[in-house]
């Protein structure tokens, strides 16, 4: 009895151990519930060493333990759950180098107690298959897009459409995780959680990924992508001084105020709500997961100006609109320990070894394929065993460290690329808004653009009419030049005939009187033509009369020209009449003189 009581006491202590360690981290001082929940779940993930188990390793463990053949509502007891967790961690230790081995028994005890406390609150001693899959697939390591793909495969039908009843069940199970870390009031399950995530009726894989990986994601699952961002920025260094605690460098997230110039906070100060100076907690803050040096900013600006920056990419790969089969094969393949990494790569490249339709329809072909895979895995295991014997443990450690550094570098580059794409999208929107003439007025007054178009049309019409009038003016000036030339010729004839007679002075005055009023009152050209354009090819008199730099009026110009022509014609007619009268008078005198001479002769 004493021994049995001690076992129960030890089990109770182990059950509370994880929660006691989590309370010691003092996460409750974090002001925002989203960061508080993500930090607590990240602590549980790392303390149970789940961050070392990739989602594809987890899928393989489900397959190896026969969970793919069970219905989602089937129940498994705690002893079988412990066996499944043991296989997961022992396989993990086989993949890790000897210098990075984990304490398997401790990890199994912590995770088992956490799962029982989360999903077996009534102490039935059993968990459903779907609860275990949802929890382990959410809390394991790997990319969030791979996790969501696997979760969607467990909730969709044969045509690749999500079943809302399955998604509702997933929400019930996954939202028990925030409740387990005492954040249930903020992220507990409600009856409206389903419709707030997907108001649509038909949900495919791409739609599912778009909604859950959006910015921001659904409110009930906002902690899930944040937990993955926390994992990516744990080792990110920012050489910037915190404006509150005056720390000369930052690790993790960096927050910049959008209102206060050059005001930046480290994640510890921001999470705790610290503020000083003109800054307030009500100001909008932007989260940064990487640091860009001034040289990188300059190169990015140059690349953007030269058009070298790529167009925005989707946040996740776009998958074909077809049925997503469950990512667990019905047959088991037992690869060797040294070939586990290669088998994981094969699972990732083939969509977790999801067989094609022809393979499913042909069992013999499926068995043959699995035999080939097992033979290939055995050969890889033999080659890996030989290479392990040849390579010292130091080389293995170096290779592991190099792979870890490469993964960290890839994660940093992905974060930087994501920030670059977001910045490009923001600048593109600002450019589109700036390129519009008056977008706010156009939205307030829809008739403004129509009026602007009418005004432009009226302007073009007036310019065409002015061009036509200018051409008519030029033609009239050409006719005026011809009339002036005719008058001068007639004037010269009269001068030659009269031989300097005083009757020629009116004609001369009429011929010279025309340029004077035109020179003093001539009109200017239209804004689209210069006076030299309209007088090209005209005579000197007309050019002298109209080539003045004073402002002109086309209507007055035409009226003055018409009056001058009329006056000149009247003078010409008067001169012709006066010449005819002189000739008649001379002829009469000559006739009278002849008659008087004839009478004298007769008298003599």
Coordinates of C-alpha atoms in Angstrom, one line a residue:
X1 CA 0.0 0.0 0.0
X2 CA 2.8 2.4 0.8
X3 CA 4.6 1.6 -2.5
X4 CA 1.3 2.1 -4.4
X5 CA 0.8 5.5 -2.6
X6 CA 4.3 6.6 -3.4
X7 CA 3.7 5.8 -7.1
X8 CA 0.5 7.9 -7.1
X9 CA 2.3 10.8 -5.4
X10 CA 5.2 10.6 -7.9
X11 CA 2.7 10.6 -10.8
X12 CA 0.9 13.6 -9.4
X13 CA 4.2 15.4 -9.0
X14 CA 5.2 14.6 -12.6
X15 CA 1.7 15.8 -13.8
X16 CA 2.2 19.2 -12.2
X17 CA 5.9 19.5 -13.1
X18 CA 5.4 21.0 -16.5
X19 CA 2.9 23.6 -15.3
X20 CA 5.0 24.5 -12.3
X21 CA 8.0 25.2 -14.7
X22 CA 5.7 27.2 -17.0
X23 CA 4.5 29.4 -14.1
X24 CA 8.2 30.0 -13.1
X25 CA 8.8 31.6 -16.5
X26 CA 6.3 34.4 -15.4
X27 CA 4.6 34.6 -18.8
X28 CA 1.5 36.2 -17.1
X29 CA 3.3 39.6 -17.1
X30 CA 2.9 39.7 -20.9
X31 CA 0.2 42.3 -21.6
X32 CA -1.3 40.9 -24.8
X33 CA -3.1 37.5 -24.6
X34 CA -2.0 36.5 -28.1
X35 CA 1.7 36.7 -27.2
X36 CA 1.1 35.3 -23.8
X37 CA -0.6 32.2 -25.3
X38 CA 2.0 31.7 -28.0
X39 CA 4.9 32.0 -25.5
X40 CA 3.3 29.4 -23.2
X41 CA 2.7 26.9 -26.0
X42 CA 6.2 27.5 -27.3
X43 CA 7.6 26.7 -23.9
X44 CA 5.6 23.5 -23.7
X45 CA 6.8 22.5 -27.2
X46 CA 10.4 23.1 -26.4
X47 CA 10.2 21.5 -22.9
X48 CA 8.7 18.3 -24.4
X49 CA 11.2 18.4 -27.3
X50 CA 8.4 18.4 -29.8
X51 CA 10.2 21.2 -31.8
X52 CA 12.7 18.6 -32.9
X53 CA 10.1 16.3 -34.4
X54 CA 9.1 17.4 -37.9
X55 CA 5.5 17.1 -39.1
X56 CA 6.6 14.4 -41.6
X57 CA 8.2 12.4 -38.9
X58 CA 5.0 12.7 -36.9
X59 CA 3.0 11.4 -39.9
X60 CA 5.3 8.5 -40.3
X61 CA 4.9 7.7 -36.6
X62 CA 1.1 7.7 -37.0
X63 CA 1.5 5.3 -39.9
X64 CA 3.9 3.0 -38.1
X65 CA 1.6 2.7 -35.1
X66 CA -1.5 1.9 -37.3
X67 CA -3.4 5.1 -36.5
X68 CA -4.2 5.6 -40.2
X69 CA -6.5 2.5 -40.1
X70 CA -8.6 3.8 -37.1
X71 CA -11.6 6.1 -37.3
X72 CA -11.2 9.5 -35.8
X73 CA -13.7 8.9 -33.1
X74 CA -12.0 5.7 -32.0
X75 CA -10.5 5.8 -28.5
X76 CA -7.0 4.6 -27.3
X77 CA -6.0 4.1 -23.7
X78 CA -3.1 5.9 -22.0
X79 CA -0.8 2.9 -22.2
X80 CA -1.1 2.8 -26.0
X81 CA -0.6 6.5 -26.1
X82 CA 2.6 6.1 -24.1
X83 CA 3.8 3.4 -26.6
X84 CA 3.2 5.8 -29.5
X85 CA 5.1 8.6 -27.8
X86 CA 7.9 6.3 -27.0
X87 CA 8.3 5.3 -30.7
X88 CA 8.3 9.0 -31.7
X89 CA 11.1 10.0 -29.3
X90 CA 13.2 6.9 -29.8
X91 CA 13.1 7.4 -33.5
X92 CA 14.1 11.0 -32.9
X93 CA 17.1 10.0 -30.9
X94 CA 18.2 7.7 -33.7
X95 CA 18.1 10.7 -36.1
X96 CA 20.1 13.0 -33.7
X97 CA 23.9 12.8 -33.3
X98 CA 25.2 11.4 -30.1
X99 CA 26.1 14.8 -28.7
X100 CA 22.5 16.0 -29.0
X101 CA 20.6 13.1 -27.5
X102 CA 17.5 13.9 -25.5
X103 CA 16.2 12.4 -22.3
X104 CA 13.5 10.1 -23.8
X105 CA 11.8 9.1 -20.5
X106 CA 11.5 12.6 -19.2
X107 CA 10.1 13.9 -22.6
X108 CA 7.6 11.0 -22.7
X109 CA 6.4 11.7 -19.1
X110 CA 6.0 15.5 -19.6
X111 CA 4.2 15.2 -22.9
X112 CA 2.0 12.3 -21.7
X113 CA 0.9 14.2 -18.6
X114 CA 0.2 17.3 -20.6
X115 CA -1.9 15.5 -23.2
X116 CA -3.9 13.7 -20.5
X117 CA -4.5 16.9 -18.5
X118 CA -5.6 18.7 -21.8
X119 CA -7.9 16.0 -23.4
X120 CA -8.8 13.7 -20.5
X121 CA -10.0 16.2 -17.9
X122 CA -12.6 13.8 -16.6
X123 CA -10.0 11.0 -16.0
X124 CA -11.5 8.4 -18.3
X125 CA -8.1 7.1 -19.2
X126 CA -8.8 7.4 -23.0
X127 CA -8.2 9.8 -25.8
X128 CA -9.7 9.9 -29.3
X129 CA -7.5 9.3 -32.3
X130 CA -8.5 12.7 -33.8
X131 CA -7.6 14.5 -30.5
X132 CA -4.1 13.0 -30.5
X133 CA -3.5 13.7 -34.2
X134 CA -4.7 17.3 -33.9
X135 CA -2.6 18.0 -30.8
X136 CA 0.7 16.4 -32.1
X137 CA 0.3 17.9 -35.6
X138 CA -0.2 21.3 -34.1
X139 CA 2.6 21.2 -31.5
X140 CA 5.3 19.4 -33.5
X141 CA 8.0 21.2 -35.5
X142 CA 8.1 22.0 -39.2
X143 CA 6.5 24.5 -41.5
X144 CA 3.0 25.7 -40.8
X145 CA 1.9 25.2 -44.4
X146 CA 2.8 21.5 -44.1
X147 CA 0.9 21.2 -40.8
X148 CA -2.2 22.8 -42.3
X149 CA -2.0 20.6 -45.4
X150 CA -2.0 17.5 -43.2
X151 CA -4.8 18.8 -41.0
X152 CA -6.9 19.6 -44.1
X153 CA -6.4 16.1 -45.4
X154 CA -7.9 14.8 -42.2
X155 CA -11.0 17.1 -42.6
X156 CA -11.8 16.8 -46.3
X157 CA -13.8 14.4 -48.3
X158 CA -12.8 12.4 -51.4
X159 CA -13.4 15.3 -53.7
X160 CA -11.0 17.6 -51.7
X161 CA -13.8 19.7 -50.1
X162 CA -13.6 20.5 -46.3
X163 CA -16.3 19.0 -44.1
X164 CA -17.5 21.7 -41.7
X165 CA -18.4 19.1 -39.1
X166 CA -14.7 17.9 -39.1
X167 CA -13.4 21.4 -38.9
X168 CA -15.7 22.2 -36.0
X169 CA -14.3 19.1 -34.3
X170 CA -10.8 20.3 -35.0
X171 CA -11.5 23.7 -33.5
X172 CA -12.9 22.0 -30.4
X173 CA -9.7 19.9 -30.0
X174 CA -7.1 22.5 -30.9
X175 CA -8.6 25.2 -28.8
X176 CA -8.2 23.0 -25.7
X177 CA -4.4 23.9 -26.0
X178 CA -4.9 27.6 -24.9
X179 CA -7.3 26.4 -22.2
X180 CA -4.7 24.0 -20.9
X181 CA -2.2 26.9 -20.4
X182 CA -4.9 29.0 -18.6
X183 CA -5.8 31.2 -21.6
X184 CA -9.3 29.7 -22.2
X185 CA -11.2 33.0 -21.7
X186 CA -9.3 34.6 -24.6
X187 CA -9.2 31.6 -27.0
X188 CA -11.7 29.2 -25.8
X189 CA -14.2 27.5 -28.2
X190 CA -17.5 29.2 -28.9
X191 CA -20.4 28.4 -31.1
X192 CA -19.5 31.3 -33.5
X193 CA -15.9 30.2 -34.0
X194 CA -16.7 28.1 -37.1
X195 CA -18.5 30.8 -39.1
X196 CA -16.0 33.5 -38.2
X197 CA -13.3 31.4 -39.9
X198 CA -15.1 30.4 -43.0
X199 CA -18.3 32.2 -44.1
X200 CA -18.1 30.5 -47.4
X201 CA -19.8 27.3 -48.3
X202 CA -17.2 25.4 -50.3
X203 CA -13.7 25.3 -48.9
X204 CA -10.8 23.9 -50.9
X205 CA -7.2 23.4 -49.8
X206 CA -6.0 26.8 -51.2
X207 CA -9.0 28.6 -49.6
X208 CA -8.2 26.9 -46.3
X209 CA -4.5 28.0 -46.4
X210 CA -5.4 31.5 -47.5
X211 CA -7.7 32.0 -44.5
X212 CA -5.5 30.5 -41.8
X213 CA -2.2 32.0 -43.2
X214 CA -3.8 35.5 -43.8
X215 CA -2.7 38.6 -42.0
X216 CA -4.4 38.7 -39.6
X217 CA -5.7 35.1 -39.3
X218 CA -9.0 34.1 -37.7
X219 CA -9.2 35.5 -34.2
X220 CA -9.6 32.1 -32.5
X221 CA -6.4 30.8 -34.1
X222 CA -4.3 34.0 -34.2
X223 CA -1.8 32.4 -31.7
X224 CA -0.9 29.5 -34.1
X225 CA 1.1 31.5 -36.7
X226 CA 2.6 33.7 -34.0
X227 CA 4.0 30.5 -32.3
X228 CA 5.8 29.7 -35.5
X229 CA 7.1 33.3 -35.8
X230 CA 8.4 33.0 -32.3
X231 CA 10.4 29.9 -33.3
X232 CA 11.9 31.7 -36.3
X233 CA 13.1 34.8 -34.4
X234 CA 14.5 33.3 -31.2
X235 CA 18.1 33.7 -32.5
X236 CA 17.6 36.9 -34.6
X237 CA 19.9 39.8 -33.5
X238 CA 19.0 43.5 -33.9
X239 CA 21.8 46.0 -33.4
X240 CA 19.4 48.7 -32.2
X241 CA 19.0 50.4 -28.8
X242 CA 15.7 49.9 -27.0
X243 CA 14.1 53.3 -26.4
X244 CA 12.8 52.2 -22.9
X245 CA 15.4 49.9 -21.3
X246 CA 18.3 51.3 -23.2
X247 CA 19.6 47.9 -24.1
X248 CA 22.1 48.3 -27.0
X249 CA 20.9 45.2 -28.8
X250 CA 17.7 43.1 -29.2
X251 CA 17.0 39.4 -29.6
X252 CA 13.7 38.1 -31.0
X253 CA 11.1 40.6 -32.2
X254 CA 11.7 44.3 -32.7
X255 CA 8.8 46.8 -32.5
X256 CA 8.8 50.2 -34.2
X257 CA 6.3 52.9 -33.4
X258 CA 4.4 54.3 -36.5
X259 CA 3.9 57.7 -34.9
X260 CA 7.0 58.5 -32.8
X261 CA 10.1 59.0 -34.9
X262 CA 12.9 56.4 -34.3
X263 CA 11.1 54.9 -31.3
X264 CA 11.8 51.2 -31.0
X265 CA 11.2 48.6 -28.3
X266 CA 12.5 45.2 -27.6
X267 CA 10.0 42.4 -27.3
X268 CA 10.3 42.3 -23.5
X269 CA 9.4 45.9 -23.1
X270 CA 6.7 45.8 -25.7
X271 CA 5.1 42.7 -24.2
X272 CA 5.0 44.2 -20.8
X273 CA 3.5 47.5 -22.0
X274 CA 6.4 49.8 -21.2
X275 CA 6.4 53.3 -22.7
X276 CA 8.2 56.6 -22.0
X277 CA 8.4 60.1 -23.4
X278 CA 5.7 61.0 -26.0
X279 CA 5.1 57.4 -26.8
X280 CA 1.9 55.7 -25.6
X281 CA 0.7 52.1 -25.6
X282 CA -2.2 53.3 -27.8
X283 CA 0.2 54.0 -30.7
X284 CA 0.3 51.6 -33.6
X285 CA 3.5 49.4 -33.5
X286 CA 5.0 47.4 -36.4
X287 CA 6.5 44.0 -35.7
X288 CA 10.0 43.3 -37.3
X289 CA 11.4 39.8 -37.3
X290 CA 14.8 40.8 -38.9
X291 CA 17.3 43.6 -39.1
X292 CA 18.2 45.4 -42.3
X293 CA 21.5 47.4 -42.4
X294 CA 21.6 50.7 -44.2
X295 CA 23.7 49.1 -46.9
X296 CA 20.9 46.5 -47.5
X297 CA 18.3 49.2 -47.5
X298 CA 20.3 51.1 -50.1
X299 CA 20.7 48.1 -52.3
X300 CA 17.0 47.3 -52.0
X301 CA 16.1 50.8 -53.0
X302 CA 18.4 50.6 -56.0
X303 CA 17.0 47.2 -57.0
X304 CA 13.5 48.6 -56.7
X305 CA 14.3 51.6 -58.8
X306 CA 15.8 49.4 -61.5
X307 CA 12.9 47.1 -61.5
X308 CA 14.9 44.1 -60.1
X309 CA 12.6 43.5 -57.1
X310 CA 10.2 40.6 -57.9
X311 CA 6.5 41.0 -58.0
X312 CA 4.6 39.9 -54.9
X313 CA 4.3 36.2 -54.4
X314 CA 1.6 34.3 -52.6
X315 CA 2.2 33.4 -48.9
X316 CA 2.1 29.7 -49.7
X317 CA 2.4 27.4 -52.7
X318 CA -0.8 27.1 -54.8
X319 CA -1.9 23.5 -55.0
X320 CA -4.0 22.0 -57.8
X321 CA -7.7 22.0 -57.2
X322 CA -8.1 18.2 -56.7
X323 CA -8.8 15.8 -53.9
X324 CA -6.2 15.9 -51.1
X325 CA -5.9 12.4 -50.0
X326 CA -5.0 11.6 -46.4
X327 CA -1.3 11.9 -45.9
X328 CA -1.0 8.5 -44.4
X329 CA -0.5 5.3 -46.4
X330 CA -2.4 2.1 -45.4
X331 CA 0.8 0.0 -45.5
X332 CA 3.8 0.2 -43.3
X333 CA 7.4 0.4 -44.4
X334 CA 10.0 0.0 -41.7
X335 CA 13.1 1.9 -42.8
X336 CA 16.4 1.5 -41.0
X337 CA 17.4 4.1 -38.5
X338 CA 20.2 5.6 -40.6
X339 CA 17.8 6.1 -43.6
X340 CA 15.1 7.9 -41.6
X341 CA 16.2 11.3 -43.0
X342 CA 16.1 10.1 -46.6
X343 CA 12.7 8.5 -46.1
X344 CA 11.4 11.8 -44.6
X345 CA 12.6 13.6 -47.7
X346 CA 10.8 11.1 -49.9
X347 CA 7.7 11.6 -47.9
X348 CA 7.9 15.4 -48.3
X349 CA 8.5 15.3 -52.1
X350 CA 5.7 12.8 -52.7
X351 CA 3.1 14.5 -50.5
X352 CA 3.7 12.2 -47.5
X353 CA 3.7 9.2 -49.8
X354 CA 0.1 9.6 -50.9
X355 CA -0.4 7.0 -53.6
X356 CA -1.9 7.7 -57.0
X357 CA -5.3 6.5 -58.1
X358 CA -3.9 3.6 -60.2
X359 CA -1.8 2.4 -57.2
X360 CA -4.9 2.3 -55.0
X361 CA -6.8 0.4 -57.6
X362 CA -4.0 -2.2 -57.9
X363 CA -3.0 -3.9 -54.6
X364 CA -0.4 -6.1 -56.2
X365 CA 1.3 -3.1 -57.7
X366 CA 1.1 -1.3 -54.3
X367 CA 2.9 -4.3 -52.6
X368 CA 5.5 -4.3 -55.3
X369 CA 6.2 -0.6 -54.9
X370 CA 6.5 -1.0 -51.1
X371 CA 9.0 -3.9 -51.6
X372 CA 11.1 -1.7 -53.9
X373 CA 11.0 1.1 -51.3
X374 CA 12.0 -1.3 -48.5
X375 CA 14.9 -2.6 -50.6
X376 CA 16.1 0.9 -51.5
X377 CA 15.8 1.9 -47.8
X378 CA 17.9 -1.1 -46.8
X379 CA 20.6 -0.2 -49.3
X380 CA 20.7 3.4 -48.1
X381 CA 20.9 2.1 -44.5
X382 CA 23.9 -0.1 -45.4
X383 CA 25.6 2.8 -47.2
X384 CA 24.9 5.1 -44.3
X385 CA 26.3 2.6 -41.8
X386 CA 29.5 2.4 -43.7
X387 CA 29.8 6.2 -43.9
X388 CA 29.1 6.4 -40.2
X389 CA 31.9 4.0 -39.4
X390 CA 34.3 6.0 -41.5
X391 CA 33.3 9.4 -40.2
X392 CA 34.3 10.4 -36.6
X393 CA 31.7 11.8 -34.2
X394 CA 33.2 15.2 -34.5
X395 CA 32.4 15.3 -38.2
X396 CA 28.8 14.3 -37.5
X397 CA 28.5 17.1 -34.9
X398 CA 29.9 19.6 -37.4
X399 CA 27.5 18.4 -40.1
X400 CA 24.6 18.7 -37.7
X401 CA 25.7 22.2 -36.7
X402 CA 26.1 23.2 -40.3
X403 CA 22.6 21.9 -41.2
X404 CA 21.2 23.8 -38.3
X405 CA 22.9 27.0 -39.4
X406 CA 21.6 26.5 -42.9
X407 CA 18.1 26.1 -41.7
X408 CA 18.4 29.2 -39.6
X409 CA 19.7 31.1 -42.6
X410 CA 16.9 29.9 -44.8
X411 CA 14.4 30.9 -42.2
X412 CA 15.9 34.4 -41.9
X413 CA 15.9 34.7 -45.7
X414 CA 12.3 33.7 -45.9
X415 CA 11.4 36.3 -43.2
X416 CA 13.3 39.0 -45.1
X417 CA 11.6 38.0 -48.3
X418 CA 8.2 38.2 -46.7
X419 CA 9.0 41.7 -45.4
X420 CA 10.2 42.8 -48.8
X421 CA 7.1 41.6 -50.5
X422 CA 4.9 43.4 -47.9
X423 CA 6.9 46.6 -48.4
X424 CA 6.6 46.3 -52.1
X425 CA 2.8 45.8 -51.8
X426 CA 2.5 48.9 -49.6
X427 CA 4.6 51.1 -51.9
X428 CA 2.6 49.9 -54.9
X429 CA -0.6 50.9 -53.2
X430 CA 0.8 54.3 -52.2
X431 CA 2.0 54.9 -55.8
X432 CA -1.4 54.0 -57.2
X433 CA -3.1 56.4 -54.7
X434 CA -0.6 59.1 -55.6
X435 CA -1.0 58.7 -59.3
X436 CA -4.7 59.4 -59.2
X437 CA -5.6 63.1 -59.6
X438 CA -8.1 63.5 -56.8
X439 CA -9.3 60.1 -55.6
X440 CA -11.0 61.4 -52.5
X441 CA -13.0 64.1 -54.4
X442 CA -13.8 61.6 -57.1
X443 CA -15.3 59.2 -54.5
X444 CA -17.2 62.1 -52.9
X445 CA -18.5 63.6 -56.2
X446 CA -18.9 61.0 -58.9
X447 CA -19.8 63.6 -61.5
X448 CA -16.4 65.4 -61.2
X449 CA -14.6 63.0 -63.6
X450 CA -17.4 63.4 -66.2
X451 CA -17.2 67.2 -65.9
X452 CA -13.4 67.0 -66.4
X453 CA -13.8 64.9 -69.5
X454 CA -16.4 67.4 -70.9
X455 CA -14.0 70.3 -70.2
X456 CA -11.2 68.6 -72.0
X457 CA -13.4 67.8 -75.0
X458 CA -14.6 71.5 -75.1
X459 CA -10.9 72.6 -74.9
X460 CA -10.0 70.4 -77.9
X461 CA -13.0 71.7 -79.8
X462 CA -12.0 75.3 -79.2
X463 CA -8.5 74.6 -80.3
X464 CA -9.7 73.1 -83.5
X465 CA -11.9 76.2 -84.2
X466 CA -9.1 78.6 -83.5
X467 CA -6.9 76.6 -85.9
X468 CA -9.6 76.9 -88.6
X469 CA -10.0 80.7 -88.0
X470 CA -6.2 81.1 -88.2
X471 CA -6.2 79.4 -91.5
X472 CA -9.1 81.6 -92.8
X473 CA -7.2 84.7 -91.5
X474 CA -4.1 83.6 -93.5
X475 CA -6.2 83.2 -96.7
X476 CA -7.7 86.7 -96.2
X477 CA -4.3 88.2 -95.8
X478 CA -3.1 86.5 -99.0
X479 CA -6.1 88.0 -100.8
X480 CA -5.3 91.4 -99.2
X481 CA -1.7 91.1 -100.5
X482 CA -3.0 90.5 -104.0
X483 CA -5.3 93.6 -103.8
X484 CA -2.4 95.7 -102.5
X485 CA -0.2 94.6 -105.4
X486 CA -3.0 95.4 -107.9
X487 CA -3.4 98.9 -106.4
X488 CA 0.3 99.6 -106.6
X489 CA 0.4 98.4 -110.2
X490 CA -2.5 100.7 -111.1
X491 CA -0.8 103.6 -109.3
X492 CA 2.3 103.2 -111.3
X493 CA 0.3 103.1 -114.5
X494 CA -1.5 106.3 -113.6
X495 CA 1.8 108.0 -112.7
X496 CA 3.3 107.1 -116.0
X497 CA 0.3 108.3 -118.0
X498 CA -0.3 111.5 -116.1
X499 CA 3.4 112.4 -116.0
X500 CA 3.3 113.8 -112.5
X501 CA -0.2 115.2 -112.7
X502 CA -1.7 116.5 -109.5
X503 CA -4.6 114.0 -109.9
X504 CA -2.2 111.2 -109.0
X505 CA -1.8 112.4 -105.5
X506 CA -5.1 111.0 -104.3
X507 CA -4.3 107.6 -105.9
X508 CA -0.9 107.7 -104.2
X509 CA -2.4 108.6 -100.9
X510 CA -5.0 105.8 -101.2
X511 CA -2.3 103.2 -102.1
X512 CA -0.2 104.2 -99.1
X513 CA -3.0 104.6 -96.6
X514 CA -3.8 100.9 -96.3
X515 CA -0.8 99.6 -94.3
X516 CA -1.0 102.3 -91.7
X517 CA -4.3 101.4 -90.0
X518 CA -3.4 97.7 -90.3
X519 CA 0.0 98.3 -88.7
X520 CA -1.6 100.2 -85.8
X521 CA -4.6 97.9 -85.1
X522 CA -3.6 94.5 -86.4
X523 CA -4.7 91.5 -84.3
X524 CA -2.4 88.8 -82.7
X525 CA -2.3 85.1 -83.4
X526 CA -4.0 82.3 -81.4
X527 CA -2.1 80.6 -78.6
X528 CA -1.4 77.6 -80.8
X529 CA 0.1 79.5 -83.7
X530 CA 2.7 82.3 -84.0
X531 CA 2.4 85.3 -86.3
X532 CA 5.3 84.0 -88.3
X533 CA 3.4 80.7 -88.9
X534 CA 0.3 82.4 -90.3
X535 CA 2.3 84.9 -92.5
X536 CA 4.7 82.5 -94.0
X537 CA 5.0 83.2 -97.7
X538 CA 3.3 86.7 -97.7
X539 CA 4.6 89.9 -99.2
X540 CA 6.6 92.5 -97.5
X541 CA 3.8 95.0 -97.0
X542 CA 1.5 92.6 -95.4
X543 CA 4.3 91.1 -93.3
X544 CA 5.3 94.6 -92.2
X545 CA 1.7 95.4 -91.4
X546 CA 1.0 92.3 -89.3
X547 CA 4.4 91.3 -87.8
X548 CA 4.0 93.5 -84.7
X549 CA 4.7 92.2 -81.2
X550 CA 1.6 93.8 -79.6
X551 CA -1.4 91.7 -78.6
X552 CA -4.0 91.5 -81.4
X553 CA -7.6 90.7 -81.9
X554 CA -8.6 88.6 -85.0
X555 CA -12.0 90.1 -85.3
X556 CA -10.7 93.7 -85.3
X557 CA -8.0 92.7 -87.7
X558 CA -10.5 91.4 -90.2
X559 CA -12.8 94.5 -89.8
X560 CA -9.9 96.9 -90.3
X561 CA -8.6 95.0 -93.3
X562 CA -12.1 95.0 -94.8
X563 CA -12.5 98.8 -94.2
X564 CA -9.1 99.4 -95.7
X565 CA -10.0 97.4 -98.8
X566 CA -13.3 99.3 -99.1
X567 CA -11.5 102.7 -98.8
X568 CA -8.9 101.8 -101.3
X569 CA -11.4 100.6 -103.8
X570 CA -13.4 103.8 -103.4
X571 CA -10.3 105.9 -104.0
X572 CA -9.5 103.9 -107.1
X573 CA -13.0 104.4 -108.5
X574 CA -12.8 108.2 -107.8
X575 CA -9.4 108.4 -109.5
X576 CA -10.7 106.6 -112.5
X577 CA -13.7 108.9 -112.8
X578 CA -11.4 111.9 -112.5
X579 CA -9.2 110.7 -115.3
X580 CA -12.1 110.0 -117.6
X581 CA -13.6 113.5 -116.9
X582 CA -10.2 115.1 -117.8
X583 CA -10.0 113.2 -121.0
X584 CA -13.5 114.2 -122.1
X585 CA -12.8 117.8 -121.3
X586 CA -9.6 117.9 -123.3
X587 CA -11.4 116.2 -126.3
X588 CA -14.2 118.8 -126.1
X589 CA -11.6 121.6 -126.1
X590 CA -9.8 120.1 -129.0
X591 CA -13.1 119.8 -130.9
X592 CA -14.1 123.3 -130.2
X593 CA -10.7 124.6 -131.2
X594 CA -10.9 122.9 -134.6
X595 CA -14.3 124.3 -135.3
X596 CA -13.2 127.8 -134.5
X597 CA -10.2 127.4 -136.9
X598 CA -12.4 126.2 -139.7
X599 CA -14.7 129.2 -139.3
X600 CA -11.7 131.6 -139.5
X601 CA -10.6 130.0 -142.8
X602 CA -14.1 130.3 -144.3
X603 CA -14.2 134.0 -143.3
X604 CA -10.8 134.6 -144.9

